[in-house]
Each structure stands twice: as C-alpha cells, then as structure tokens.
C-alpha cells in the first residue's frame, strides 16, 4: 500500500488566515470562522486538511463542516456581539461574551456531571462516570484532547480551560479502587477526548492494571476513539504505533475482549489507504472495531452516506454499532436533525444492508434516563406515534422497556416529546420515565451526590 509518512501538525484558530486550503474563501468567512472558534474550540491537523477535505468543495464539504467552525453555529445576535468584540480586539469583552454564550450551551447534558459520578467511601471518584450497571466510563487525565475537534462535539467543555467544567482521573487513580470493589462492572470504557492521543506508555498505565487478578470481573475493555479517522498514522507509522498495537495484543491474550469504539462520521474517513491500513493493523491484534457516530446535519444527514459507510466498514471487518442523535448541547440548533427525519435516514440505510450490516442500532438518544432508541412510527388509539425503547437504562430494571410518544415531525430530542396516551397529560415523556424510575433510595443518593459535588466545585 502506498502511503507517506507525516509529522503531525495541529492547526488552531491562528492558522485560519494562513491555510492555503482556505485562501479561496472570502475574508469575511474566514473572519466568521475565527469569531466562532472563540466559543467552540477549533483544532484540525494536516492529515484531515490534506487527505479528507475536498478543497474544491469547501464550504459544503462534509469533513470541512465536521471540523471547521461555521458562522451559523452561533445565534446571530451572539455572533454579532462577539464579532464586534473580536473586530476591536477587546479581550475583556471577548472573554465576557464567550463565557455567557457557553453558559447557555448546556455544557453537561443528561446529568453527566452530577448524576453519573459514583462515590467511594462517601467521596466522588474523579474522572469516572457510572451510569449503567455494567459499564464504567474512565476519562484519563492525559487523554482529554483529540487529533482534531468535531464542531458538534458534546464534550466541548473538556477542551476549554474552564476547570470547573472538566472531568479527569486523579494522580492516585482512585477509580481503580472503585473498579476493584464493583464486581457488577463488566466493561470499562476509556473515553475523553480521545484516549489514543496519549503515548503508548501512558495508555498502558491505564489499561494494564485491569489485566490483573483483582479485575477478573472486567470482561471487556473499550477505547472510544476517532484516531482511525483523524490520525490513522497513530496505528501505522507514529513513533510508538507498534507499542500501541502490542498493548492491544496483550489485552486480547489476557482473555478479555478489546473493543475499539471507533467514531466514523462519513465514508470519506475510511477511503484513504492509510485509514484502511490502520484498520487492518488494529484487527490483526485481535481487537474488534465497533463503529458509531451521531447523525449530523451538514455532515452525514443522508441515507446514502450511511449505506456506503456501513458497507465499507463491513468490508473492512468493522462492526457498525450505534447511530446517535445529536445531543442537546453546543450548537444543537445548527447540527440537529429532527427525530422523524433521523428515523427515515436510518431505515433507508438499514434496508439496503444485509443482516451483517444491520448491527448498528439507531437513531439513539443518550438521555438522562438512558439510551432511548427511536424504533419506528405506529398508531396509538388512531394517532401517529413514535415507538421508543430504553436500550440502556440508569435503572437496570427499565432496560428493554418500550413506550410511545406523540408523533412530532419537528422534535429533535426526548424532552420535546409528549406521551402518546392522553391520560398522561402534557408532561414531557422523559418526566414520566424518571417518575417511575426514582425510588426513594435513588432520590436520596442523587441528592447527596449533587450536594457533595456542589460543595467541591464552590471556589474557595
Ligand atoms: C453509551 C454509554 C455506555 C455504553 O453503553 P452500551 O450500550 O453498553 O454501549 C456507558 N455509559 C454511558 C454513560 C453511555 O452513554
Ligand atoms: S473525536 Fe470525539 S471527543 Fe473528540 S471532538 Fe470529536 S466527538 Fe468530540
């Protein structure tokens, strides 16, 4: 296979004026990108820009939309205020406007910061979330950036320097004690950011302890990553590429399942020789690549994109896993696709696959009560309704529960849906789920957790 070695170059807000690929854009558009990049962290790299973006198709190119900030990601009044401050170079005004915009953008959706952080001996465990009984999410402190940033990322608070919004493991790796004690946990999911931004020895320090006898109950180690898409050199010719692959082999040989939860937004990301080589090398270690991505307007809101992406993934031996609904955070108004349309796209793509390619579940909302799958549309008491099911639930007893919501062609998130049956009144459908879910014990625990966290976050 032909490929060229590449030394990584990150591009940031300062490079927007100088990138030759952007020189064809009007100066006004480049300025707009710089304005928006004050709010949403911008990072691209030379592989993304040179290999994935089709320069002749900017600004409509999907990978350009995926990685470069767009004017309409901000509300027009907010854009105008910020543009004026940026135009004047007024730093304190910029900082003030940026802070107020970010506060509006729902930085920790679905109760991530409060309700998912578990306690150990009465104290919150830094850098982990435990929402579903079987699976603990670990946010390694050195893995909280990515090789490039997705414009729609719901993890954006991880990339901006607001410590109070951040989330990462502590030096003592307290989470290991938690995992050793929690025998119900079968899966550990390293996430970020992108844990594969870490050097191999750093990653090894997180993964290897889990291969020891104290962690027999852990069956699966997952790594959430976009590296095969944004920086496939990571597995091919980066200085420690082979060390990473050897670590994967060790996990597999230890008798655990190693799953790379690979984020692919578009088939283009799998079209380069080096991306295919990266996938091949990962698979040779015995790791399984499972693929997932949100459905994003302007990037992949087209059934033919998903059909081709799943087809290419299956051919390369990857297993399609989730199609997510864009979360209600960040520039949701710009990227979101109505649930009804998301379902149409999912089903159109699904129908063109054989059973082997129908393994992705979607469209799925990762919401407060759990992961809610939009299964289809039906009629309830003569009225059109969404069929929804909880495929993951904060309360394990609720997993698999099916429920209905009034059909609404414009709704983009669970909280906008109303129950299908009239007796349930006008409450949003997720309130009904939480009312059923919350036993008294749950409520007390959640309140205590919130209290502890609030106290910790209050500045001294
Ligand atoms: C999606 C998710 C998981 C993993 O769920 P699976 O359905 O097992 O892939 C775990 N924790 C959180 C918080 C999640 O959002
Ligand atoms: S790779 Fe993942 S964590 Fe990183 S910016 Fe994209 S969506 Fe966010």
Short mmCIF file of C-alpha atoms and ligand atoms in Angstrom, two decimals:
data_model
loop_
_atom_site.label_atom_id
_atom_site.label_comp_id
_atom_site.label_asym_id
_atom_site.label_seq_id
_atom_site.Cartn_x
_atom_site.Cartn_y
_atom_site.Cartn_z
CA UNK A 1 0.00 0.00 0.00
CA UNK A 2 1.28 3.44 -0.83
CA UNK A 3 1.48 5.99 1.92
CA UNK A 4 3.56 8.87 3.01
CA UNK A 5 4.84 9.38 6.50
CA UNK A 6 3.51 12.55 8.02
CA UNK A 7 4.64 14.53 11.00
CA UNK A 8 1.64 15.81 12.80
CA UNK A 9 0.82 19.47 12.56
CA UNK A 10 -2.10 20.82 14.51
CA UNK A 11 -3.99 23.80 13.15
CA UNK A 12 -5.66 26.21 15.54
CA UNK A 13 -7.53 29.48 15.39
CA UNK A 14 -4.28 31.26 14.48
CA UNK A 15 -3.91 29.24 11.26
CA UNK A 16 -7.29 30.05 9.79
CA UNK A 17 -5.92 33.09 7.93
CA UNK A 18 -2.91 31.24 6.55
CA UNK A 19 -4.13 27.82 5.46
CA UNK A 20 -3.80 27.64 1.67
CA UNK A 21 -6.89 25.42 1.56
CA UNK A 22 -8.97 28.32 2.88
CA UNK A 23 -7.49 31.02 0.67
CA UNK A 24 -10.37 30.73 -1.79
CA UNK A 25 -12.90 31.80 0.86
CA UNK A 26 -13.93 35.44 1.21
CA UNK A 27 -12.06 37.22 4.02
CA UNK A 28 -15.40 37.74 5.73
CA UNK A 29 -15.94 33.96 6.01
CA UNK A 30 -12.50 33.40 7.45
CA UNK A 31 -13.19 36.12 9.99
CA UNK A 32 -16.50 34.48 10.88
CA UNK A 33 -14.69 31.19 11.46
CA UNK A 34 -12.28 32.92 13.80
CA UNK A 35 -15.14 34.50 15.71
CA UNK A 36 -16.91 31.18 16.23
CA UNK A 37 -13.65 29.48 17.19
CA UNK A 38 -13.57 31.67 20.29
CA UNK A 39 -16.57 29.76 21.62
CA UNK A 40 -16.12 26.27 20.17
CA UNK A 41 -12.56 25.07 20.36
CA UNK A 42 -11.11 24.54 16.88
CA UNK A 43 -8.42 22.05 16.04
CA UNK A 44 -7.61 20.36 12.74
CA UNK A 45 -4.45 18.71 11.50
CA UNK A 46 -2.53 18.25 8.27
CA UNK A 47 -3.94 14.77 7.54
CA UNK A 48 -7.54 15.95 7.87
CA UNK A 49 -6.91 19.02 5.76
CA UNK A 50 -4.80 17.35 3.08
CA UNK A 51 -6.47 13.95 2.76
CA UNK A 52 -10.04 14.17 3.98
CA UNK A 53 -11.28 17.59 2.95
CA UNK A 54 -12.01 18.13 -0.72
CA UNK A 55 -10.74 21.65 -1.18
CA UNK A 56 -12.84 22.25 -4.27
CA UNK A 57 -15.99 21.60 -2.25
CA UNK A 58 -15.38 23.99 0.66
CA UNK A 59 -17.57 25.15 2.41
CA UNK A 60 -20.05 22.32 1.71
CA UNK A 61 -17.51 19.55 2.05
CA UNK A 62 -18.72 17.29 4.90
CA UNK A 63 -15.34 16.94 6.60
CA UNK A 64 -14.86 20.70 6.41
CA UNK A 65 -18.24 21.10 8.15
CA UNK A 66 -17.18 18.43 10.62
CA UNK A 67 -14.02 20.18 11.71
CA UNK A 68 -14.10 23.91 10.84
CA UNK A 69 -16.30 26.34 12.77
CA UNK A 70 -19.31 27.72 10.91
CA UNK A 71 -20.87 31.13 11.36
CA UNK A 72 -24.36 29.76 11.97
CA UNK A 73 -23.22 27.68 14.91
CA UNK A 74 -23.83 30.87 16.91
CA UNK A 75 -27.14 32.66 17.25
CA UNK A 76 -27.00 35.76 15.07
CA UNK A 77 -27.23 38.23 17.97
CA UNK A 78 -24.44 36.40 19.78
CA UNK A 79 -22.37 36.25 16.65
CA UNK A 80 -22.74 39.99 16.04
CA UNK A 81 -21.77 40.90 19.60
CA UNK A 82 -18.76 38.61 19.56
CA UNK A 83 -17.71 39.68 16.05
CA UNK A 84 -17.69 43.31 17.18
CA UNK A 85 -15.51 42.48 20.18
CA UNK A 86 -13.14 40.36 18.07
CA UNK A 87 -13.01 43.12 15.44
CA UNK A 88 -11.93 45.62 18.11
CA UNK A 89 -9.53 43.17 19.68
CA UNK A 90 -11.24 43.88 23.01
CA UNK A 91 -10.06 40.96 25.13
CA UNK A 92 -12.17 41.52 28.19
CA UNK A 93 -15.34 41.96 26.11
CA UNK A 94 -14.47 38.79 24.19
CA UNK A 95 -13.99 36.83 27.40
CA UNK A 96 -17.25 38.08 28.86
CA UNK A 97 -19.33 37.30 25.76
CA UNK A 98 -17.74 33.88 25.30
CA UNK A 99 -18.45 32.96 28.91
CA UNK A 100 -22.08 33.97 28.66
CA UNK A 101 -22.61 32.11 25.37
CA UNK A 102 -21.01 28.95 26.74
CA UNK A 103 -23.15 29.06 29.86
CA UNK A 104 -26.23 28.96 27.62
CA UNK A 105 -24.98 25.92 25.71
CA UNK A 106 -25.83 23.21 28.25
CA UNK A 107 -22.25 22.13 28.91
CA UNK A 108 -23.12 18.94 30.82
CA UNK A 109 -26.17 17.43 29.16
CA UNK A 110 -28.05 14.43 30.54
CA UNK A 111 -26.86 14.95 34.12
CA UNK A 112 -23.37 13.75 33.26
CA UNK A 113 -21.54 15.85 35.80
CA UNK A 114 -23.78 15.21 38.78
CA UNK A 115 -25.80 12.07 38.45
CA UNK A 116 -23.21 9.79 36.84
CA UNK A 117 -20.28 10.35 39.18
CA UNK A 118 -20.07 7.50 41.69
CA UNK A 119 -18.94 7.71 45.29
CA UNK A 120 -16.18 5.81 47.02
CA UNK A 121 -16.30 5.98 50.82
CA UNK A 122 -18.62 8.95 50.50
CA UNK A 123 -16.42 10.92 48.10
CA UNK A 124 -16.92 11.37 44.36
CA UNK A 125 -14.40 9.40 42.31
CA UNK A 126 -12.53 11.79 39.97
CA UNK A 127 -12.71 11.12 36.24
CA UNK A 128 -15.24 8.32 36.02
CA UNK A 129 -18.91 8.02 35.28
CA UNK A 130 -21.00 5.05 36.26
CA UNK A 131 -24.43 5.34 34.74
CA UNK A 132 -25.23 1.84 33.56
CA UNK A 133 -24.59 -1.05 35.94
CA UNK A 134 -22.25 -2.98 33.61
CA UNK A 135 -20.15 -0.15 32.25
CA UNK A 136 -17.84 2.44 33.79
CA UNK A 137 -16.52 5.33 31.72
CA UNK A 138 -12.97 6.42 32.51
CA UNK A 139 -11.65 9.83 31.43
CA UNK A 140 -7.84 9.56 31.60
CA UNK A 141 -6.39 12.93 32.54
CA UNK A 142 -3.87 12.84 29.67
CA UNK A 143 -6.46 11.81 27.11
CA UNK A 144 -8.73 14.80 27.15
CA UNK A 145 -7.96 16.21 23.71
CA UNK A 146 -8.28 14.81 20.18
CA UNK A 147 -6.28 14.81 16.94
CA UNK A 148 -8.90 17.21 15.59
CA UNK A 149 -12.13 18.51 17.08
CA UNK A 150 -15.58 17.83 15.75
CA UNK A 151 -17.57 21.03 15.53
CA UNK A 152 -20.61 19.36 17.09
CA UNK A 153 -18.80 17.66 19.94
CA UNK A 154 -20.80 17.43 23.15
CA UNK A 155 -17.53 17.02 25.01
CA UNK A 156 -16.54 20.59 24.21
CA UNK A 157 -16.21 21.59 27.88
CA UNK A 158 -13.33 19.11 28.03
CA UNK A 159 -11.32 21.19 25.59
CA UNK A 160 -11.75 24.63 27.06
CA UNK A 161 -9.84 25.69 30.09
CA UNK A 162 -12.76 26.02 32.47
CA UNK A 163 -11.58 23.71 35.22
CA UNK A 164 -14.98 23.56 36.86
CA UNK A 165 -16.46 22.02 33.71
CA UNK A 166 -13.68 19.50 33.30
CA UNK A 167 -13.56 15.90 34.13
CA UNK A 168 -10.47 13.70 34.56
CA UNK A 169 -8.88 10.96 36.65
CA UNK A 170 -6.64 11.92 39.58
CA UNK A 171 -2.96 11.07 40.02
CA UNK A 172 -3.69 8.29 42.52
CA UNK A 173 -6.00 6.54 40.05
CA UNK A 174 -8.72 6.27 42.68
CA UNK A 175 -11.01 4.82 40.01
CA UNK A 176 -9.04 1.54 40.19
CA UNK A 177 -10.13 1.00 43.79
CA UNK A 178 -13.68 1.71 42.75
CA UNK A 179 -13.48 -0.81 39.91
CA UNK A 180 -11.91 -3.47 42.12
CA UNK A 181 -14.83 -3.17 44.55
CA UNK A 182 -17.58 -3.08 41.96
CA UNK A 183 -17.89 -6.65 40.78
CA UNK A 184 -21.01 -5.87 38.76
CA UNK A 185 -18.93 -3.91 36.27
CA UNK A 186 -18.05 -5.94 33.17
CA UNK A 187 -16.99 -3.15 30.83
CA UNK A 188 -14.51 -0.33 31.23
CA UNK A 189 -14.73 2.30 28.54
CA UNK A 190 -11.79 4.68 28.21
CA UNK A 191 -13.02 7.88 26.71
CA UNK A 192 -12.23 11.58 26.53
CA UNK A 193 -11.37 13.38 24.38
CA UNK A 194 -9.58 10.59 22.59
CA UNK A 195 -7.51 8.27 24.81
CA UNK A 196 -5.34 7.41 21.79
CA UNK A 197 -3.95 10.92 21.83
CA UNK A 198 -1.85 9.53 24.72
CA UNK A 199 1.54 8.00 24.15
CA UNK A 200 1.56 4.22 24.37
CA UNK A 201 3.22 4.11 27.80
CA UNK A 202 0.63 6.49 29.24
CA UNK A 203 -2.21 4.40 27.87
CA UNK A 204 -0.53 1.24 29.12
CA UNK A 205 -0.54 2.66 32.66
CA UNK A 206 -4.33 2.87 32.45
CA UNK A 207 -5.02 -0.43 30.73
CA UNK A 208 -2.53 -2.88 32.20
CA UNK A 209 -3.71 -2.81 35.83
CA UNK A 210 -7.08 -4.06 34.59
CA UNK A 211 -5.47 -7.26 33.35
CA UNK A 212 -4.57 -8.24 36.93
CA UNK A 213 -6.47 -10.72 39.14
CA UNK A 214 -8.37 -8.04 41.06
CA UNK A 215 -10.25 -7.23 37.88
CA UNK A 216 -11.40 -10.67 36.77
CA UNK A 217 -14.93 -9.35 36.56
CA UNK A 218 -13.94 -6.94 33.77
CA UNK A 219 -14.65 -8.79 30.52
CA UNK A 220 -14.38 -6.01 28.01
CA UNK A 221 -12.07 -3.06 27.69
CA UNK A 222 -13.33 -0.48 25.29
CA UNK A 223 -11.50 2.52 23.93
CA UNK A 224 -13.59 5.30 22.42
CA UNK A 225 -11.56 6.92 19.66
CA UNK A 226 -11.64 8.88 16.46
CA UNK A 227 -7.97 8.28 15.69
CA UNK A 228 -8.54 5.88 12.76
CA UNK A 229 -10.47 8.72 11.12
CA UNK A 230 -8.49 11.79 12.21
CA UNK A 231 -4.98 10.38 12.54
CA UNK A 232 -4.58 6.82 11.21
CA UNK A 233 -0.79 7.28 11.41
CA UNK A 234 -1.33 6.51 15.10
CA UNK A 235 -1.52 2.80 14.19
CA UNK A 236 0.84 2.74 11.23
CA UNK A 237 3.92 4.93 11.42
CA UNK A 238 3.81 7.13 14.51
CA UNK A 239 6.90 6.50 16.64
CA UNK A 240 5.01 4.30 19.11
CA UNK A 241 2.42 2.82 16.72
CA UNK A 242 3.74 -0.70 17.27
CA UNK A 243 3.70 -0.24 21.04
CA UNK A 244 0.01 0.62 20.89
CA UNK A 245 -0.70 -2.46 18.82
CA UNK A 246 1.32 -4.65 21.19
CA UNK A 247 -0.73 -3.32 24.09
CA UNK A 248 -3.92 -4.28 22.22
CA UNK A 249 -2.49 -7.77 21.69
CA UNK A 250 -1.71 -8.12 25.39
CA UNK A 251 -5.28 -7.30 26.32
CA UNK A 252 -6.63 -9.85 23.86
CA UNK A 253 -4.16 -12.51 25.02
CA UNK A 254 -5.14 -11.90 28.64
CA UNK A 255 -8.55 -13.28 27.72
CA UNK A 256 -10.50 -10.04 27.62
CA UNK A 257 -12.39 -8.53 24.74
CA UNK A 258 -10.83 -5.35 23.41
CA UNK A 259 -13.28 -3.16 21.54
CA UNK A 260 -12.25 -0.01 19.73
CA UNK A 261 -15.38 2.10 19.69
CA UNK A 262 -14.37 3.98 16.57
CA UNK A 263 -16.10 7.18 15.67
CA UNK A 264 -16.59 7.47 11.90
CA UNK A 265 -18.80 10.26 10.65
CA UNK A 266 -18.50 9.74 6.91
CA UNK A 267 -17.28 7.06 4.48
CA UNK A 268 -14.64 9.52 3.29
CA UNK A 269 -12.74 8.89 6.53
CA UNK A 270 -12.31 5.26 5.50
CA UNK A 271 -11.36 5.95 1.91
CA UNK A 272 -7.62 6.62 2.31
CA UNK A 273 -5.03 3.86 2.06
CA UNK A 274 -3.62 4.72 5.44
CA UNK A 275 -7.01 4.59 7.19
CA UNK A 276 -7.57 1.12 5.71
CA UNK A 277 -4.13 0.05 6.74
CA UNK A 278 -4.78 1.30 10.27
CA UNK A 279 -8.00 -0.70 10.45
CA UNK A 280 -6.20 -3.82 9.19
CA UNK A 281 -3.41 -3.46 11.74
CA UNK A 282 -5.82 -2.98 14.62
CA UNK A 283 -7.81 -6.03 13.58
CA UNK A 284 -4.65 -8.15 13.39
CA UNK A 285 -4.20 -7.62 17.13
CA UNK A 286 -7.49 -9.40 17.78
CA UNK A 287 -9.27 -6.21 18.77
CA UNK A 288 -12.73 -5.67 17.33
CA UNK A 289 -13.58 -2.31 15.82
CA UNK A 290 -17.15 -1.25 16.51
CA UNK A 291 -18.23 1.92 14.80
CA UNK A 292 -20.51 4.72 15.88
CA UNK A 293 -21.32 8.32 15.04
CA UNK A 294 -24.02 10.87 15.55
CA UNK A 295 -26.26 11.87 12.69
CA UNK A 296 -25.34 15.47 11.96
CA UNK A 297 -26.94 17.99 9.66
CA UNK A 298 -24.48 19.30 7.04
CA UNK A 299 -22.18 16.31 7.63
CA UNK A 300 -23.93 12.97 7.22
CA UNK A 301 -27.71 13.59 7.13
CA UNK A 302 -28.14 11.45 4.04
CA UNK A 303 -29.02 7.75 3.87
CA UNK A 304 -26.58 7.09 1.01
CA UNK A 305 -23.70 8.33 3.19
CA UNK A 306 -24.63 5.80 5.91
CA UNK A 307 -25.18 2.97 3.44
CA UNK A 308 -21.77 3.48 1.94
CA UNK A 309 -20.14 3.99 5.34
CA UNK A 310 -21.63 0.80 6.82
CA UNK A 311 -20.86 -1.12 3.62
CA UNK A 312 -17.21 -0.04 3.67
CA UNK A 313 -16.98 -0.81 7.39
CA UNK A 314 -18.36 -4.31 6.97
CA UNK A 315 -15.99 -4.97 4.09
CA UNK A 316 -13.08 -3.90 6.31
CA UNK A 317 -14.27 -6.17 9.11
CA UNK A 318 -15.68 -3.48 11.41
CA UNK A 319 -18.99 -3.88 13.22
CA UNK A 320 -21.49 -0.99 12.95
CA UNK A 321 -22.74 -0.28 16.48
CA UNK A 322 -24.67 2.96 17.07
CA UNK A 323 -26.18 5.81 15.08
CA UNK A 324 -26.65 8.57 17.65
CA UNK A 325 -28.94 11.54 17.67
CA UNK A 326 -27.04 14.81 18.11
CA UNK A 327 -27.20 15.77 21.79
CA UNK A 328 -28.90 18.84 23.13
CA UNK A 329 -25.71 20.75 23.80
CA UNK A 330 -23.39 23.11 21.96
CA UNK A 331 -24.60 24.28 18.56
CA UNK A 332 -27.54 21.90 18.63
CA UNK A 333 -29.74 24.23 16.59
CA UNK A 334 -27.25 24.11 13.73
CA UNK A 335 -26.45 20.40 13.65
CA UNK A 336 -29.61 18.69 14.85
CA UNK A 337 -31.83 16.57 12.65
CA UNK A 338 -35.49 16.01 13.68
CA UNK A 339 -36.07 12.53 15.14
CA UNK A 340 -38.59 11.74 12.40
CA UNK A 341 -36.05 12.50 9.72
CA UNK A 342 -33.29 10.67 11.57
CA UNK A 343 -35.52 7.61 11.64
CA UNK A 344 -36.17 7.87 7.89
CA UNK A 345 -32.44 8.11 7.19
CA UNK A 346 -31.66 5.18 9.48
CA UNK A 347 -34.34 2.98 7.97
CA UNK A 348 -33.46 3.83 4.36
CA UNK A 349 -29.82 2.94 5.03
CA UNK A 350 -30.77 -0.16 7.06
CA UNK A 351 -32.92 -1.53 4.25
CA UNK A 352 -30.02 -1.50 1.84
CA UNK A 353 -27.80 -3.64 4.08
CA UNK A 354 -27.73 -7.40 4.53
CA UNK A 355 -28.12 -8.68 8.08
CA UNK A 356 -24.36 -8.44 8.62
CA UNK A 357 -24.56 -4.67 8.12
CA UNK A 358 -27.71 -4.19 10.19
CA UNK A 359 -25.92 -4.32 13.51
CA UNK A 360 -25.99 -0.56 14.15
CA UNK A 361 -28.83 0.49 16.43
CA UNK A 362 -30.30 3.89 15.86
CA UNK A 363 -31.30 6.57 15.95
CA UNK A 364 -30.36 6.57 19.65
CA UNK A 365 -30.58 9.42 22.15
CA UNK A 366 -28.20 9.26 25.08
CA UNK A 367 -30.53 10.94 27.54
CA UNK A 368 -30.86 11.24 31.30
CA UNK A 369 -32.95 8.09 31.90
CA UNK A 370 -30.85 6.06 29.49
CA UNK A 371 -30.26 5.35 25.85
CA UNK A 372 -33.54 5.80 24.02
CA UNK A 373 -33.93 4.14 20.65
CA UNK A 374 -36.43 5.52 18.16
CA UNK A 375 -37.68 2.23 16.80
CA UNK A 376 -40.36 3.31 14.40
CA UNK A 377 -43.67 5.00 13.86
CA UNK A 378 -47.02 3.39 14.56
CA UNK A 379 -50.57 4.35 15.55
CA UNK A 380 -51.76 4.52 19.16
CA UNK A 381 -55.53 4.98 19.58
CA UNK A 382 -55.71 6.09 15.97
CA UNK A 383 -52.98 8.72 16.29
CA UNK A 384 -49.50 8.62 14.81
CA UNK A 385 -46.87 7.82 17.46
CA UNK A 386 -43.16 7.12 17.85
CA UNK A 387 -42.24 3.70 19.22
CA UNK A 388 -39.35 4.22 21.62
CA UNK A 389 -37.40 1.83 23.76
CA UNK A 390 -34.84 2.15 26.52
CA UNK A 391 -31.94 0.05 25.29
CA UNK A 392 -29.82 1.16 28.24
CA UNK A 393 -31.26 2.40 31.49
CA UNK A 394 -29.90 4.10 34.58
CA UNK A 395 -32.24 1.79 36.45
CA UNK A 396 -31.32 -1.68 35.11
CA UNK A 397 -34.89 -2.90 35.61
CA UNK A 398 -36.07 -0.44 32.97
CA UNK A 399 -33.79 -1.71 30.20
CA UNK A 400 -35.82 -3.03 27.30
CA UNK A 401 -38.89 -1.01 28.22
CA UNK A 402 -40.96 0.10 25.25
CA UNK A 403 -43.02 3.30 25.31
CA UNK A 404 -44.80 5.62 22.94
CA UNK A 405 -44.67 9.33 22.23
CA UNK A 406 -46.92 11.51 20.15
CA UNK A 407 -45.51 11.82 16.65
CA UNK A 408 -43.96 15.23 16.14
CA UNK A 409 -42.12 15.89 12.85
CA UNK A 410 -40.08 18.73 14.39
CA UNK A 411 -38.96 17.26 17.72
CA UNK A 412 -35.19 16.81 17.92
CA UNK A 413 -34.81 15.44 21.46
CA UNK A 414 -36.57 13.31 24.04
CA UNK A 415 -37.52 16.28 26.21
CA UNK A 416 -39.60 17.71 23.34
CA UNK A 417 -41.75 14.60 23.08
CA UNK A 418 -45.14 14.13 24.75
CA UNK A 419 -46.65 10.81 25.81
CA UNK A 420 -48.91 9.22 23.23
CA UNK A 421 -51.75 8.40 25.61
CA UNK A 422 -53.90 11.33 26.70
CA UNK A 423 -54.18 10.23 30.38
CA UNK A 424 -50.53 11.08 30.91
CA UNK A 425 -51.34 14.72 30.35
CA UNK A 426 -48.90 17.18 28.91
CA UNK A 427 -45.73 16.24 30.70
CA UNK A 428 -42.67 15.58 28.56
CA UNK A 429 -42.22 11.87 28.04
CA UNK A 430 -38.90 11.76 29.90
CA UNK A 431 -40.58 13.02 33.11
CA UNK A 432 -42.81 10.00 33.10
CA UNK A 433 -39.78 7.76 32.83
CA UNK A 434 -37.98 9.48 35.69
CA UNK A 435 -41.07 9.48 37.91
CA UNK A 436 -41.36 5.72 37.53
CA UNK A 437 -37.67 5.23 37.90
CA UNK A 438 -36.92 7.17 41.05
CA UNK A 439 -37.29 5.03 44.10
CA UNK A 440 -36.70 6.91 47.34
CA UNK A 441 -33.26 5.40 47.72
CA UNK A 442 -32.29 6.65 44.29
CA UNK A 443 -33.53 10.11 45.03
CA UNK A 444 -31.66 10.40 48.29
CA UNK A 445 -28.45 9.13 46.72
CA UNK A 446 -28.72 11.51 43.78
CA UNK A 447 -29.34 14.45 46.10
CA UNK A 448 -26.37 13.55 48.29
CA UNK A 449 -24.12 13.24 45.27
CA UNK A 450 -25.20 16.63 43.99
CA UNK A 451 -24.55 18.17 47.36
CA UNK A 452 -21.03 16.76 47.62
CA UNK A 453 -20.22 17.88 44.08
CA UNK A 454 -21.59 21.35 44.56
CA UNK A 455 -19.55 21.80 47.70
CA UNK A 456 -16.42 20.64 45.93
CA UNK A 457 -16.92 22.93 42.99
CA UNK A 458 -17.53 26.08 45.01
CA UNK A 459 -14.38 28.21 44.69
CA UNK A 460 -12.55 28.76 48.00
C1 LIG B 1 -23.48 4.64 25.82
C2 LIG B 1 -22.96 4.64 27.18
C3 LIG B 1 -22.37 3.50 27.70
C4 LIG B 1 -22.22 2.23 26.92
O1 LIG B 1 -23.45 1.66 26.57
P1 LIG B 1 -23.53 0.36 25.70
O2 LIG B 1 -24.94 0.31 25.25
O3 LIG B 1 -23.12 -0.77 26.56
O4 LIG B 1 -22.58 0.57 24.54
C5 LIG B 1 -21.95 3.56 29.01
N1 LIG B 1 -22.06 4.67 29.76
C6 LIG B 1 -22.63 5.79 29.27
C7 LIG B 1 -22.75 6.99 30.16
C8 LIG B 1 -23.10 5.82 27.97
O5 LIG B 1 -23.65 6.94 27.50
S1 LIG B 2 -13.33 12.95 18.38
FE1 LIG B 2 -14.98 12.65 19.87
S2 LIG B 2 -14.33 13.71 21.72
FE2 LIG B 2 -13.03 14.41 20.02
S3 LIG B 2 -14.03 16.23 19.24
FE3 LIG B 2 -14.82 14.55 18.04
S4 LIG B 2 -16.68 13.89 19.08
FE4 LIG B 2 -15.51 15.14 20.49
#
